[in-house]
GROMACS .gro file of C-alpha atoms in nm:
model
   93
    1UNK     CA    1  -1.104  -1.817  -1.435
    2UNK     CA    2  -1.001  -1.454  -1.473
    3UNK     CA    3  -0.737  -1.360  -1.725
    4UNK     CA    4  -0.418  -1.174  -1.639
    5UNK     CA    5  -0.563  -0.857  -1.796
    6UNK     CA    6  -0.883  -0.868  -1.587
    7UNK     CA    7  -0.707  -0.908  -1.253
    8UNK     CA    8  -0.666  -0.593  -1.043
    9UNK     CA    9  -0.317  -0.525  -0.921
   10UNK     CA   10  -0.280  -0.440  -0.552
   11UNK     CA   11  -0.025  -0.174  -0.462
   12UNK     CA   12   0.126  -0.023  -0.149
   13UNK     CA   13   0.244   0.338  -0.159
   14UNK     CA   14   0.462   0.444   0.135
   15UNK     CA   15   0.484   0.817   0.198
   16UNK     CA   16   0.648   1.034   0.460
   17UNK     CA   17   0.396   1.205   0.685
   18UNK     CA   18   0.055   1.114   0.819
   19UNK     CA   19  -0.267   1.147   0.622
   20UNK     CA   20  -0.610   1.153   0.785
   21UNK     CA   21  -0.825   0.856   0.693
   22UNK     CA   22  -1.068   1.101   0.529
   23UNK     CA   23  -0.824   1.116   0.234
   24UNK     CA   24  -0.912   0.755   0.144
   25UNK     CA   25  -1.199   0.857  -0.086
   26UNK     CA   26  -0.979   1.110  -0.269
   27UNK     CA   27  -0.725   0.831  -0.319
   28UNK     CA   28  -0.992   0.616  -0.490
   29UNK     CA   29  -1.072   0.412  -0.178
   30UNK     CA   30  -0.717   0.306  -0.093
   31UNK     CA   31  -0.674   0.196   0.267
   32UNK     CA   32  -0.473   0.441   0.480
   33UNK     CA   33  -0.250   0.294   0.750
   34UNK     CA   34  -0.053   0.524   0.981
   35UNK     CA   35   0.281   0.399   1.111
   36UNK     CA   36   0.454   0.501   1.434
   37UNK     CA   37   0.753   0.601   1.221
   38UNK     CA   38   0.565   0.902   1.083
   39UNK     CA   39   0.489   0.727   0.755
   40UNK     CA   40   0.161   0.641   0.587
   41UNK     CA   41   0.086   0.334   0.377
   42UNK     CA   42  -0.180   0.368   0.109
   43UNK     CA   43  -0.283   0.024  -0.013
   44UNK     CA   44  -0.541  -0.142  -0.229
   45UNK     CA   45  -0.635  -0.241  -0.581
   46UNK     CA   46  -0.546  -0.015  -0.872
   47UNK     CA   47  -0.744  -0.076  -1.191
   48UNK     CA   48  -0.474   0.003  -1.448
   49UNK     CA   49  -0.155   0.194  -1.523
   50UNK     CA   50  -0.345   0.519  -1.574
   51UNK     CA   51  -0.494   0.489  -1.224
   52UNK     CA   52  -0.148   0.404  -1.085
   53UNK     CA   53  -0.005   0.722  -1.232
   54UNK     CA   54  -0.307   0.912  -1.099
   55UNK     CA   55  -0.226   0.803  -0.743
   56UNK     CA   56   0.138   0.905  -0.791
   57UNK     CA   57   0.027   1.247  -0.919
   58UNK     CA   58  -0.198   1.295  -0.615
   59UNK     CA   59   0.092   1.206  -0.384
   60UNK     CA   60   0.310   1.459  -0.568
   61UNK     CA   61   0.040   1.728  -0.561
   62UNK     CA   62   0.014   1.694  -0.181
   63UNK     CA   63   0.391   1.736  -0.154
   64UNK     CA   64   0.432   1.398   0.018
   65UNK     CA   65   0.775   1.238  -0.025
   66UNK     CA   66   0.730   0.892  -0.180
   67UNK     CA   67   0.940   0.643   0.016
   68UNK     CA   68   0.830   0.323  -0.150
   69UNK     CA   69   0.602   0.153  -0.399
   70UNK     CA   70   0.521  -0.218  -0.402
   71UNK     CA   71   0.302  -0.431  -0.624
   72UNK     CA   72   0.148  -0.706  -0.415
   73UNK     CA   73   0.070  -1.048  -0.557
   74UNK     CA   74  -0.146  -1.206  -0.283
   75UNK     CA   75  -0.233  -1.525  -0.470
   76UNK     CA   76   0.135  -1.615  -0.482
   77UNK     CA   77   0.226  -1.473  -0.143
   78UNK     CA   78   0.488  -1.260  -0.316
   79UNK     CA   79   0.546  -0.889  -0.333
   80UNK     CA   80   0.728  -0.714  -0.612
   81UNK     CA   81   0.949  -0.435  -0.484
   82UNK     CA   82   0.919  -0.168  -0.750
   83UNK     CA   83   1.075   0.120  -0.561
   84UNK     CA   84   1.212   0.127  -0.210
   85UNK     CA   85   1.429   0.402  -0.071
   86UNK     CA   86   1.591   0.349   0.265
   87UNK     CA   87   1.746   0.616   0.482
   88UNK     CA   88   2.084   0.444   0.444
   89UNK     CA   89   2.066   0.485   0.064
   90UNK     CA   90   1.978   0.849   0.109
   91UNK     CA   91   2.291   0.903   0.317
   92UNK     CA   92   2.511   0.741   0.056
   93UNK     CA   93   2.571   0.412   0.227
   0.00000   0.00000   0.00000
């Protein structure tokens, strides 16, 4: 049985704009999913907090607006909403 510290956390990063799937390797093998809404979801396991911050820095360096960040907990069928920004919030309502 793996301990809590050995388990990889799975994250979803939602950004505005489309990325080519070739960026997957640069994003440490995260899966790239393009949405019809003009957004991209980067998803996959992240080894630790340093790697998590590394992905966020890469998103920033590309100038991609971060729309959301979720930690997925597949074994419990639950997702932890760490950061979600909706258009309604952005318009003040």
